[in-house]
Amino acid sequence: MRRSLFLLPVAIFAVMALLFVKGLTMDPHVIPSVLIDRPVPEMDLAPLPGRGADTGLATKDLKGRVSLVNIYGSWCIACVQEHPYLVEFKKTGIVPIFGIDWRDDPAQGAAWLKRHGDPYERVGNDPAPGRAAIDFGVTGAPESFIVDKAGIIRYKHIGAITPEVWSKTLLPIIRELQK
């Protein structure tokens, strides 16, 4: 009995050590999404001011071709870092980029795009509390989703898109889905 009481703390420590070691091997940027391999959530978002009446974003806009959906906000510091790359990626014409201006005043979102450039084919405003972003499972901005031709979410990227993320992760997935 005494011996088993002595071994109990050792066993607990061993289990905790194994969990700690496993945790160190996991990528903190990879957060599983329940929406992978599921249809894009239903949405019909209003356009930003100055972009035209028919430039908002709806679920139907994300069907028929592979696309990239980017969640951003004028208040988001990491979005400022990511944005020049999105503008460059748009110039390649490889994939249409759609935006969701999350938890933002529409006028501020429009002014932000005017100041930094507009890489989006369509942009929908998702004001607080951000129902569309909640439906996408967004945890913070920026986040991006690759959507296939059928309107199914195939990949979720959390954080800013950099040239490295684009070339090593997103572009190969996009190319494979475009086949």
Short mmCIF file of N, CA and C in Angstrom, two decimals:
data_model
loop_
_atom_site.label_atom_id
_atom_site.label_comp_id
_atom_site.label_asym_id
_atom_site.label_seq_id
_atom_site.Cartn_x
_atom_site.Cartn_y
_atom_site.Cartn_z
N MET A 1 0.83 -1.19 0.00
CA MET A 1 0.00 0.00 0.00
C MET A 1 0.87 1.25 0.00
N ARG A 2 1.88 1.27 0.91
CA ARG A 2 2.77 2.44 0.97
C ARG A 2 3.54 2.61 -0.33
N ARG A 3 3.92 1.48 -0.90
CA ARG A 3 4.69 1.54 -2.14
C ARG A 3 3.84 2.16 -3.26
N SER A 4 2.57 1.79 -3.36
CA SER A 4 1.71 2.35 -4.41
C SER A 4 1.47 3.84 -4.18
N LEU A 5 1.40 4.26 -2.92
CA LEU A 5 1.27 5.69 -2.63
C LEU A 5 2.52 6.45 -3.07
N PHE A 6 3.67 5.82 -2.94
CA PHE A 6 4.92 6.43 -3.37
C PHE A 6 4.99 6.53 -4.91
N LEU A 7 4.46 5.53 -5.61
CA LEU A 7 4.52 5.50 -7.07
C LEU A 7 3.48 6.42 -7.72
N LEU A 8 2.43 6.74 -7.02
CA LEU A 8 1.38 7.59 -7.58
C LEU A 8 1.92 8.95 -8.03
N PRO A 9 2.67 9.70 -7.22
CA PRO A 9 3.21 10.98 -7.70
C PRO A 9 4.17 10.81 -8.89
N VAL A 10 4.93 9.73 -8.89
CA VAL A 10 5.85 9.47 -10.00
C VAL A 10 5.05 9.23 -11.29
N ALA A 11 3.97 8.46 -11.20
CA ALA A 11 3.13 8.19 -12.36
C ALA A 11 2.47 9.47 -12.86
N ILE A 12 1.96 10.29 -11.96
CA ILE A 12 1.34 11.56 -12.34
C ILE A 12 2.37 12.46 -13.02
N PHE A 13 3.56 12.53 -12.48
CA PHE A 13 4.62 13.34 -13.08
C PHE A 13 4.96 12.83 -14.47
N ALA A 14 5.04 11.53 -14.65
CA ALA A 14 5.38 10.96 -15.96
C ALA A 14 4.32 11.30 -17.00
N VAL A 15 3.05 11.19 -16.63
CA VAL A 15 1.97 11.53 -17.55
C VAL A 15 2.02 13.00 -17.92
N MET A 16 2.24 13.86 -16.93
CA MET A 16 2.32 15.30 -17.19
C MET A 16 3.51 15.62 -18.09
N ALA A 17 4.63 14.97 -17.86
CA ALA A 17 5.81 15.20 -18.70
C ALA A 17 5.55 14.79 -20.14
N LEU A 18 4.87 13.67 -20.35
CA LEU A 18 4.55 13.24 -21.71
C LEU A 18 3.62 14.24 -22.40
N LEU A 19 2.62 14.75 -21.70
CA LEU A 19 1.72 15.75 -22.27
C LEU A 19 2.47 17.04 -22.60
N PHE A 20 3.40 17.42 -21.74
CA PHE A 20 4.20 18.62 -21.99
C PHE A 20 5.06 18.45 -23.23
N VAL A 21 5.72 17.32 -23.36
CA VAL A 21 6.57 17.06 -24.52
C VAL A 21 5.73 17.04 -25.80
N LYS A 22 4.55 16.42 -25.76
CA LYS A 22 3.66 16.41 -26.93
C LYS A 22 3.24 17.82 -27.29
N GLY A 23 2.93 18.64 -26.31
CA GLY A 23 2.54 20.03 -26.55
C GLY A 23 3.64 20.84 -27.21
N LEU A 24 4.88 20.55 -26.88
CA LEU A 24 6.00 21.27 -27.50
C LEU A 24 6.16 20.94 -28.98
N THR A 25 5.66 19.80 -29.41
CA THR A 25 5.80 19.42 -30.82
C THR A 25 4.66 19.96 -31.69
N MET A 26 3.64 20.55 -31.10
CA MET A 26 2.49 21.02 -31.86
C MET A 26 2.71 22.46 -32.34
N ASP A 27 2.20 22.75 -33.54
CA ASP A 27 2.29 24.09 -34.12
C ASP A 27 1.17 24.96 -33.54
N PRO A 28 1.52 26.05 -32.84
CA PRO A 28 0.47 26.88 -32.23
C PRO A 28 -0.37 27.64 -33.25
N HIS A 29 0.08 27.71 -34.50
CA HIS A 29 -0.68 28.40 -35.54
C HIS A 29 -1.76 27.50 -36.15
N VAL A 30 -1.67 26.21 -35.88
CA VAL A 30 -2.65 25.28 -36.44
C VAL A 30 -3.73 25.03 -35.40
N ILE A 31 -4.88 25.60 -35.67
CA ILE A 31 -6.04 25.39 -34.81
C ILE A 31 -7.08 24.71 -35.68
N PRO A 32 -7.47 23.50 -35.30
CA PRO A 32 -8.43 22.79 -36.15
C PRO A 32 -9.74 23.55 -36.26
N SER A 33 -10.32 23.50 -37.43
CA SER A 33 -11.60 24.15 -37.68
C SER A 33 -12.63 23.10 -38.03
N VAL A 34 -13.80 23.19 -37.41
CA VAL A 34 -14.87 22.25 -37.72
C VAL A 34 -15.47 22.53 -39.08
N LEU A 35 -15.13 23.67 -39.68
CA LEU A 35 -15.70 24.03 -40.98
C LEU A 35 -14.94 23.46 -42.17
N ILE A 36 -13.76 22.89 -41.93
CA ILE A 36 -13.00 22.31 -43.04
C ILE A 36 -13.85 21.19 -43.66
N ASP A 37 -13.93 21.21 -44.98
CA ASP A 37 -14.72 20.26 -45.77
C ASP A 37 -16.24 20.45 -45.59
N ARG A 38 -16.63 21.64 -45.18
CA ARG A 38 -18.05 21.98 -45.05
C ARG A 38 -18.35 23.21 -45.91
N PRO A 39 -19.61 23.40 -46.29
CA PRO A 39 -19.96 24.57 -47.10
C PRO A 39 -19.71 25.88 -46.37
N VAL A 40 -19.44 26.91 -47.16
CA VAL A 40 -19.29 28.26 -46.62
C VAL A 40 -20.60 28.62 -45.91
N PRO A 41 -20.52 29.26 -44.75
CA PRO A 41 -21.75 29.65 -44.05
C PRO A 41 -22.61 30.60 -44.89
N GLU A 42 -23.90 30.54 -44.69
CA GLU A 42 -24.82 31.44 -45.39
C GLU A 42 -24.58 32.87 -44.93
N MET A 43 -24.44 33.77 -45.90
CA MET A 43 -24.23 35.18 -45.58
C MET A 43 -24.66 36.02 -46.77
N ASP A 44 -25.00 37.24 -46.50
CA ASP A 44 -25.32 38.23 -47.52
C ASP A 44 -24.94 39.58 -46.93
N LEU A 45 -23.68 39.94 -47.08
CA LEU A 45 -23.12 41.12 -46.43
C LEU A 45 -23.20 42.36 -47.32
N ALA A 46 -23.50 43.48 -46.72
CA ALA A 46 -23.60 44.75 -47.43
C ALA A 46 -22.23 45.19 -47.92
N PRO A 47 -22.20 45.93 -49.04
CA PRO A 47 -20.92 46.44 -49.54
C PRO A 47 -20.42 47.61 -48.70
N LEU A 48 -19.15 47.90 -48.85
CA LEU A 48 -18.59 49.10 -48.21
C LEU A 48 -18.96 50.32 -49.04
N PRO A 49 -19.07 51.48 -48.41
CA PRO A 49 -19.39 52.70 -49.16
C PRO A 49 -18.35 52.98 -50.25
N GLY A 50 -18.84 53.43 -51.40
CA GLY A 50 -17.94 53.81 -52.49
C GLY A 50 -17.50 52.67 -53.39
N ARG A 51 -17.93 51.46 -53.11
CA ARG A 51 -17.54 50.31 -53.94
C ARG A 51 -18.61 49.91 -54.91
N GLY A 52 -19.78 50.51 -54.86
CA GLY A 52 -20.88 50.12 -55.76
C GLY A 52 -21.89 49.28 -55.02
N ALA A 53 -23.13 49.36 -55.46
CA ALA A 53 -24.24 48.69 -54.77
C ALA A 53 -24.15 47.17 -54.84
N ASP A 54 -23.55 46.64 -55.90
CA ASP A 54 -23.52 45.19 -56.08
C ASP A 54 -22.12 44.62 -55.81
N THR A 55 -21.45 45.12 -54.78
CA THR A 55 -20.10 44.64 -54.50
C THR A 55 -19.97 44.06 -53.10
N GLY A 56 -21.09 43.83 -52.43
CA GLY A 56 -21.06 43.15 -51.13
C GLY A 56 -20.69 41.69 -51.34
N LEU A 57 -20.75 40.93 -50.29
CA LEU A 57 -20.33 39.53 -50.38
C LEU A 57 -21.44 38.61 -49.88
N ALA A 58 -21.78 37.64 -50.72
CA ALA A 58 -22.79 36.64 -50.37
C ALA A 58 -22.22 35.25 -50.62
N THR A 59 -22.83 34.28 -50.01
CA THR A 59 -22.39 32.89 -50.16
C THR A 59 -22.31 32.48 -51.62
N LYS A 60 -23.27 32.90 -52.42
CA LYS A 60 -23.30 32.52 -53.85
C LYS A 60 -22.07 33.02 -54.61
N ASP A 61 -21.44 34.09 -54.12
CA ASP A 61 -20.25 34.63 -54.79
C ASP A 61 -19.04 33.72 -54.66
N LEU A 62 -19.10 32.79 -53.72
CA LEU A 62 -17.96 31.92 -53.45
C LEU A 62 -18.12 30.54 -54.08
N LYS A 63 -18.93 30.46 -55.12
CA LYS A 63 -19.13 29.20 -55.82
C LYS A 63 -18.74 29.36 -57.28
N GLY A 64 -18.23 28.28 -57.86
CA GLY A 64 -17.88 28.29 -59.28
C GLY A 64 -16.40 28.40 -59.57
N ARG A 65 -15.63 28.81 -58.58
CA ARG A 65 -14.17 28.89 -58.76
C ARG A 65 -13.50 28.87 -57.39
N VAL A 66 -12.26 28.47 -57.37
CA VAL A 66 -11.49 28.47 -56.13
C VAL A 66 -11.27 29.92 -55.73
N SER A 67 -11.41 30.22 -54.45
CA SER A 67 -11.24 31.60 -54.00
C SER A 67 -10.60 31.65 -52.62
N LEU A 68 -10.12 32.83 -52.28
CA LEU A 68 -9.52 33.10 -50.98
C LEU A 68 -10.39 34.13 -50.29
N VAL A 69 -10.86 33.83 -49.08
CA VAL A 69 -11.65 34.76 -48.29
C VAL A 69 -10.77 35.25 -47.14
N ASN A 70 -10.63 36.56 -47.05
CA ASN A 70 -9.76 37.17 -46.06
C ASN A 70 -10.59 38.01 -45.08
N ILE A 71 -10.45 37.71 -43.80
CA ILE A 71 -11.13 38.46 -42.74
C ILE A 71 -10.15 39.51 -42.24
N TYR A 72 -10.57 40.78 -42.26
CA TYR A 72 -9.68 41.87 -41.84
C TYR A 72 -10.50 42.95 -41.16
N GLY A 73 -9.81 43.94 -40.64
CA GLY A 73 -10.46 45.11 -40.05
C GLY A 73 -9.50 46.29 -40.07
N SER A 74 -10.03 47.49 -40.17
CA SER A 74 -9.16 48.67 -40.21
C SER A 74 -8.45 48.87 -38.88
N TRP A 75 -8.92 48.26 -37.84
CA TRP A 75 -8.35 48.35 -36.49
C TRP A 75 -7.25 47.32 -36.25
N CYS A 76 -7.03 46.43 -37.21
CA CYS A 76 -6.15 45.27 -37.03
C CYS A 76 -4.71 45.58 -37.46
N ILE A 77 -3.78 45.51 -36.52
CA ILE A 77 -2.37 45.80 -36.80
C ILE A 77 -1.77 44.77 -37.76
N ALA A 78 -2.02 43.49 -37.52
CA ALA A 78 -1.46 42.45 -38.38
C ALA A 78 -2.02 42.54 -39.80
N CYS A 79 -3.24 43.07 -39.94
CA CYS A 79 -3.83 43.23 -41.28
C CYS A 79 -3.04 44.25 -42.10
N VAL A 80 -2.51 45.26 -41.45
CA VAL A 80 -1.69 46.27 -42.13
C VAL A 80 -0.42 45.61 -42.66
N GLN A 81 0.17 44.70 -41.88
CA GLN A 81 1.37 43.99 -42.31
C GLN A 81 1.10 43.05 -43.48
N GLU A 82 -0.06 42.40 -43.47
CA GLU A 82 -0.41 41.43 -44.49
C GLU A 82 -0.87 42.07 -45.79
N HIS A 83 -1.48 43.22 -45.70
CA HIS A 83 -2.20 43.82 -46.83
C HIS A 83 -1.37 44.06 -48.09
N PRO A 84 -0.15 44.56 -48.00
CA PRO A 84 0.63 44.75 -49.25
C PRO A 84 0.83 43.45 -50.02
N TYR A 85 0.93 42.33 -49.31
CA TYR A 85 1.09 41.05 -49.98
C TYR A 85 -0.19 40.66 -50.70
N LEU A 86 -1.35 40.93 -50.08
CA LEU A 86 -2.62 40.63 -50.75
C LEU A 86 -2.75 41.45 -52.03
N VAL A 87 -2.33 42.71 -51.97
CA VAL A 87 -2.38 43.56 -53.17
C VAL A 87 -1.50 42.97 -54.27
N GLU A 88 -0.32 42.46 -53.91
CA GLU A 88 0.59 41.84 -54.88
C GLU A 88 0.01 40.53 -55.42
N PHE A 89 -0.58 39.71 -54.53
CA PHE A 89 -1.14 38.44 -54.97
C PHE A 89 -2.30 38.66 -55.93
N LYS A 90 -3.06 39.74 -55.74
CA LYS A 90 -4.17 40.05 -56.64
C LYS A 90 -3.66 40.27 -58.06
N LYS A 91 -2.51 40.94 -58.17
CA LYS A 91 -1.94 41.24 -59.49
C LYS A 91 -1.60 39.99 -60.28
N THR A 92 -1.33 38.88 -59.60
CA THR A 92 -0.99 37.64 -60.30
C THR A 92 -2.21 37.03 -60.98
N GLY A 93 -3.41 37.33 -60.48
CA GLY A 93 -4.63 36.78 -61.06
C GLY A 93 -4.82 35.29 -60.81
N ILE A 94 -4.06 34.72 -59.92
CA ILE A 94 -4.13 33.29 -59.65
C ILE A 94 -5.45 32.89 -59.01
N VAL A 95 -5.92 33.71 -58.09
CA VAL A 95 -7.14 33.38 -57.36
C VAL A 95 -7.85 34.68 -56.98
N PRO A 96 -9.18 34.73 -57.09
CA PRO A 96 -9.88 35.92 -56.63
C PRO A 96 -9.84 35.98 -55.09
N ILE A 97 -9.68 37.20 -54.59
CA ILE A 97 -9.64 37.41 -53.15
C ILE A 97 -10.89 38.18 -52.75
N PHE A 98 -11.61 37.63 -51.79
CA PHE A 98 -12.80 38.27 -51.26
C PHE A 98 -12.52 38.70 -49.83
N GLY A 99 -13.09 39.83 -49.42
CA GLY A 99 -12.85 40.34 -48.08
C GLY A 99 -14.09 40.41 -47.22
N ILE A 100 -13.89 40.21 -45.95
CA ILE A 100 -14.93 40.47 -44.95
C ILE A 100 -14.35 41.46 -43.97
N ASP A 101 -14.91 42.67 -43.99
CA ASP A 101 -14.49 43.75 -43.09
C ASP A 101 -15.19 43.52 -41.76
N TRP A 102 -14.44 43.00 -40.80
CA TRP A 102 -15.00 42.47 -39.56
C TRP A 102 -15.01 43.50 -38.43
N ARG A 103 -16.18 43.64 -37.81
CA ARG A 103 -16.35 44.50 -36.63
C ARG A 103 -15.84 45.92 -36.88
N ASP A 104 -16.21 46.44 -38.00
CA ASP A 104 -15.68 47.73 -38.43
C ASP A 104 -16.81 48.65 -38.85
N ASP A 105 -16.59 49.94 -38.70
CA ASP A 105 -17.50 50.92 -39.26
C ASP A 105 -17.29 50.89 -40.78
N PRO A 106 -18.37 50.80 -41.57
CA PRO A 106 -18.21 50.69 -43.03
C PRO A 106 -17.38 51.82 -43.64
N ALA A 107 -17.55 53.04 -43.16
CA ALA A 107 -16.78 54.17 -43.70
C ALA A 107 -15.30 54.02 -43.38
N GLN A 108 -14.97 53.55 -42.19
CA GLN A 108 -13.57 53.34 -41.83
C GLN A 108 -12.95 52.22 -42.66
N GLY A 109 -13.74 51.15 -42.88
CA GLY A 109 -13.24 50.05 -43.71
C GLY A 109 -12.96 50.50 -45.13
N ALA A 110 -13.87 51.31 -45.69
CA ALA A 110 -13.68 51.82 -47.05
C ALA A 110 -12.47 52.75 -47.13
N ALA A 111 -12.32 53.62 -46.13
CA ALA A 111 -11.17 54.54 -46.11
C ALA A 111 -9.86 53.78 -45.98
N TRP A 112 -9.87 52.71 -45.20
CA TRP A 112 -8.67 51.90 -45.01
C TRP A 112 -8.24 51.26 -46.34
N LEU A 113 -9.22 50.74 -47.10
CA LEU A 113 -8.89 50.16 -48.41
C LEU A 113 -8.40 51.21 -49.39
N LYS A 114 -8.98 52.40 -49.33
CA LYS A 114 -8.53 53.48 -50.21
C LYS A 114 -7.08 53.87 -49.90
N ARG A 115 -6.74 53.88 -48.63
CA ARG A 115 -5.40 54.26 -48.20
C ARG A 115 -4.37 53.17 -48.49
N HIS A 116 -4.73 51.89 -48.30
CA HIS A 116 -3.76 50.80 -48.41
C HIS A 116 -3.84 50.00 -49.71
N GLY A 117 -4.86 50.26 -50.52
CA GLY A 117 -5.06 49.49 -51.74
C GLY A 117 -6.17 48.46 -51.53
N ASP A 118 -6.83 48.11 -52.63
CA ASP A 118 -7.98 47.22 -52.54
C ASP A 118 -7.73 45.95 -53.35
N PRO A 119 -7.36 44.87 -52.68
CA PRO A 119 -7.09 43.62 -53.40
C PRO A 119 -8.33 42.74 -53.60
N TYR A 120 -9.48 43.21 -53.12
CA TYR A 120 -10.66 42.35 -53.07
C TYR A 120 -11.56 42.51 -54.28
N GLU A 121 -12.04 41.38 -54.77
CA GLU A 121 -13.04 41.40 -55.84
C GLU A 121 -14.37 41.90 -55.28
N ARG A 122 -14.71 41.44 -54.10
CA ARG A 122 -15.91 41.87 -53.38
C ARG A 122 -15.56 41.97 -51.91
N VAL A 123 -16.20 42.90 -51.21
CA VAL A 123 -16.00 43.05 -49.77
C VAL A 123 -17.36 43.21 -49.11
N GLY A 124 -17.58 42.42 -48.07
CA GLY A 124 -18.79 42.55 -47.29
C GLY A 124 -18.47 43.10 -45.92
N ASN A 125 -19.34 43.98 -45.45
CA ASN A 125 -19.16 44.54 -44.11
C ASN A 125 -19.86 43.63 -43.10
N ASP A 126 -19.14 43.23 -42.08
CA ASP A 126 -19.67 42.36 -41.02
C ASP A 126 -19.52 43.10 -39.69
N PRO A 127 -20.46 44.03 -39.40
CA PRO A 127 -20.34 44.86 -38.20
C PRO A 127 -20.47 44.03 -36.92
N ALA A 128 -20.05 44.62 -35.82
CA ALA A 128 -20.14 43.94 -34.52
C ALA A 128 -21.57 43.49 -34.29
N PRO A 129 -21.80 42.33 -33.78
CA PRO A 129 -20.83 41.38 -33.23
C PRO A 129 -20.12 40.53 -34.27
N GLY A 130 -20.40 40.71 -35.54
CA GLY A 130 -19.70 39.96 -36.58
C GLY A 130 -20.29 38.58 -36.80
N ARG A 131 -21.54 38.53 -37.17
CA ARG A 131 -22.26 37.25 -37.33
C ARG A 131 -21.59 36.34 -38.37
N ALA A 132 -21.19 36.89 -39.51
CA ALA A 132 -20.55 36.06 -40.54
C ALA A 132 -19.23 35.49 -40.04
N ALA A 133 -18.44 36.33 -39.38
CA ALA A 133 -17.16 35.86 -38.85
C ALA A 133 -17.37 34.78 -37.78
N ILE A 134 -18.38 34.95 -36.97
CA ILE A 134 -18.70 33.93 -35.97
C ILE A 134 -19.06 32.62 -36.67
N ASP A 135 -19.86 32.72 -37.73
CA ASP A 135 -20.24 31.52 -38.48
C ASP A 135 -19.04 30.85 -39.14
N PHE A 136 -18.02 31.63 -39.51
CA PHE A 136 -16.79 31.08 -40.07
C PHE A 136 -15.88 30.50 -38.98
N GLY A 137 -16.18 30.80 -37.71
CA GLY A 137 -15.33 30.32 -36.62
C GLY A 137 -14.09 31.16 -36.43
N VAL A 138 -14.17 32.43 -36.79
CA VAL A 138 -13.02 33.33 -36.69
C VAL A 138 -12.70 33.60 -35.22
N THR A 139 -11.41 33.52 -34.90
CA THR A 139 -10.96 33.80 -33.54
C THR A 139 -10.28 35.16 -33.44
N GLY A 140 -9.89 35.73 -34.56
CA GLY A 140 -9.23 37.03 -34.59
C GLY A 140 -8.84 37.35 -36.01
N ALA A 141 -8.49 38.60 -36.24
CA ALA A 141 -8.10 39.01 -37.58
C ALA A 141 -6.58 39.17 -37.62
N PRO A 142 -5.97 38.91 -38.74
CA PRO A 142 -6.54 38.37 -39.98
C PRO A 142 -6.63 36.84 -39.94
N GLU A 143 -7.61 36.35 -40.65
CA GLU A 143 -7.76 34.92 -40.91
C GLU A 143 -8.19 34.79 -42.36
N SER A 144 -7.77 33.71 -42.99
CA SER A 144 -8.10 33.50 -44.39
C SER A 144 -8.55 32.06 -44.62
N PHE A 145 -9.42 31.90 -45.60
CA PHE A 145 -9.99 30.59 -45.92
C PHE A 145 -9.86 30.35 -47.42
N ILE A 146 -9.48 29.13 -47.77
CA ILE A 146 -9.49 28.72 -49.17
C ILE A 146 -10.80 27.97 -49.38
N VAL A 147 -11.55 28.41 -50.40
CA VAL A 147 -12.85 27.82 -50.71
C VAL A 147 -12.76 27.22 -52.11
N ASP A 148 -13.23 25.98 -52.26
CA ASP A 148 -13.16 25.33 -53.58
C ASP A 148 -14.32 25.76 -54.48
N LYS A 149 -14.36 25.21 -55.69
CA LYS A 149 -15.36 25.60 -56.70
C LYS A 149 -16.79 25.33 -56.26
N ALA A 150 -16.98 24.36 -55.40
CA ALA A 150 -18.32 24.01 -54.93
C ALA A 150 -18.75 24.84 -53.72
N GLY A 151 -17.89 25.75 -53.26
CA GLY A 151 -18.22 26.56 -52.10
C GLY A 151 -17.93 25.85 -50.78
N ILE A 152 -16.99 24.91 -50.81
CA ILE A 152 -16.62 24.15 -49.62
C ILE A 152 -15.30 24.71 -49.08
N ILE A 153 -15.24 24.95 -47.77
CA ILE A 153 -14.00 25.45 -47.14
C ILE A 153 -13.00 24.30 -47.09
N ARG A 154 -11.82 24.53 -47.65
CA ARG A 154 -10.80 23.48 -47.70
C ARG A 154 -9.60 23.75 -46.80
N TYR A 155 -9.40 25.02 -46.42
CA TYR A 155 -8.23 25.33 -45.58
C TYR A 155 -8.49 26.63 -44.83
N LYS A 156 -7.99 26.70 -43.61
CA LYS A 156 -8.08 27.91 -42.79
C LYS A 156 -6.68 28.30 -42.36
N HIS A 157 -6.33 29.57 -42.60
CA HIS A 157 -5.03 30.10 -42.14
C HIS A 157 -5.29 31.18 -41.10
N ILE A 158 -4.68 31.02 -39.95
CA ILE A 158 -4.81 32.01 -38.88
C ILE A 158 -3.55 32.87 -38.88
N GLY A 159 -3.74 34.18 -38.88
CA GLY A 159 -2.62 35.11 -38.86
C GLY A 159 -2.40 35.72 -40.23
N ALA A 160 -1.38 36.56 -40.28
CA ALA A 160 -1.07 37.29 -41.51
C ALA A 160 -0.51 36.36 -42.58
N ILE A 161 -0.90 36.61 -43.81
CA ILE A 161 -0.34 35.90 -44.95
C ILE A 161 0.94 36.61 -45.35
N THR A 162 2.02 35.87 -45.40
CA THR A 162 3.32 36.40 -45.81
C THR A 162 3.69 35.73 -47.14
N PRO A 163 4.72 36.20 -47.81
CA PRO A 163 5.14 35.52 -49.04
C PRO A 163 5.47 34.04 -48.80
N GLU A 164 6.05 33.73 -47.66
CA GLU A 164 6.38 32.34 -47.34
C GLU A 164 5.11 31.49 -47.15
N VAL A 165 4.14 32.01 -46.41
CA VAL A 165 2.87 31.31 -46.22
C VAL A 165 2.19 31.12 -47.57
N TRP A 166 2.22 32.16 -48.39
CA TRP A 166 1.60 32.09 -49.72
C TRP A 166 2.24 30.98 -50.56
N SER A 167 3.57 31.02 -50.69
CA SER A 167 4.24 30.10 -51.61
C SER A 167 4.32 28.67 -51.08
N LYS A 168 4.47 28.50 -49.78
CA LYS A 168 4.66 27.15 -49.24
C LYS A 168 3.36 26.47 -48.80
N THR A 169 2.34 27.25 -48.48
CA THR A 169 1.11 26.65 -47.96
C THR A 169 -0.10 26.92 -48.85
N LEU A 170 -0.45 28.19 -49.02
CA LEU A 170 -1.70 28.53 -49.71
C LEU A 170 -1.66 28.21 -51.20
N LEU A 171 -0.62 28.65 -51.89
CA LEU A 171 -0.54 28.45 -53.33
C LEU A 171 -0.61 26.98 -53.74
N PRO A 172 0.12 26.08 -53.08
CA PRO A 172 -0.02 24.65 -53.46
C PRO A 172 -1.44 24.12 -53.29
N ILE A 173 -2.14 24.54 -52.23
CA ILE A 173 -3.52 24.09 -52.02
C ILE A 173 -4.41 24.64 -53.12
N ILE A 174 -4.23 25.94 -53.42
CA ILE A 174 -5.04 26.59 -54.47
C ILE A 174 -4.81 25.90 -55.81
N ARG A 175 -3.55 25.66 -56.16
CA ARG A 175 -3.23 25.00 -57.44
C ARG A 175 -3.86 23.60 -57.52
N GLU A 176 -3.79 22.86 -56.43
CA GLU A 176 -4.37 21.51 -56.42
C GLU A 176 -5.88 21.57 -56.60
N LEU A 177 -6.54 22.52 -55.95
CA LEU A 177 -7.99 22.64 -56.06
C LEU A 177 -8.42 23.14 -57.45
N GLN A 178 -7.55 23.87 -58.13
CA GLN A 178 -7.88 24.40 -59.46
C GLN A 178 -7.77 23.34 -60.55
N LYS A 179 -7.18 22.20 -60.26
CA LYS A 179 -7.02 21.13 -61.27
C LYS A 179 -8.35 20.55 -61.66
#
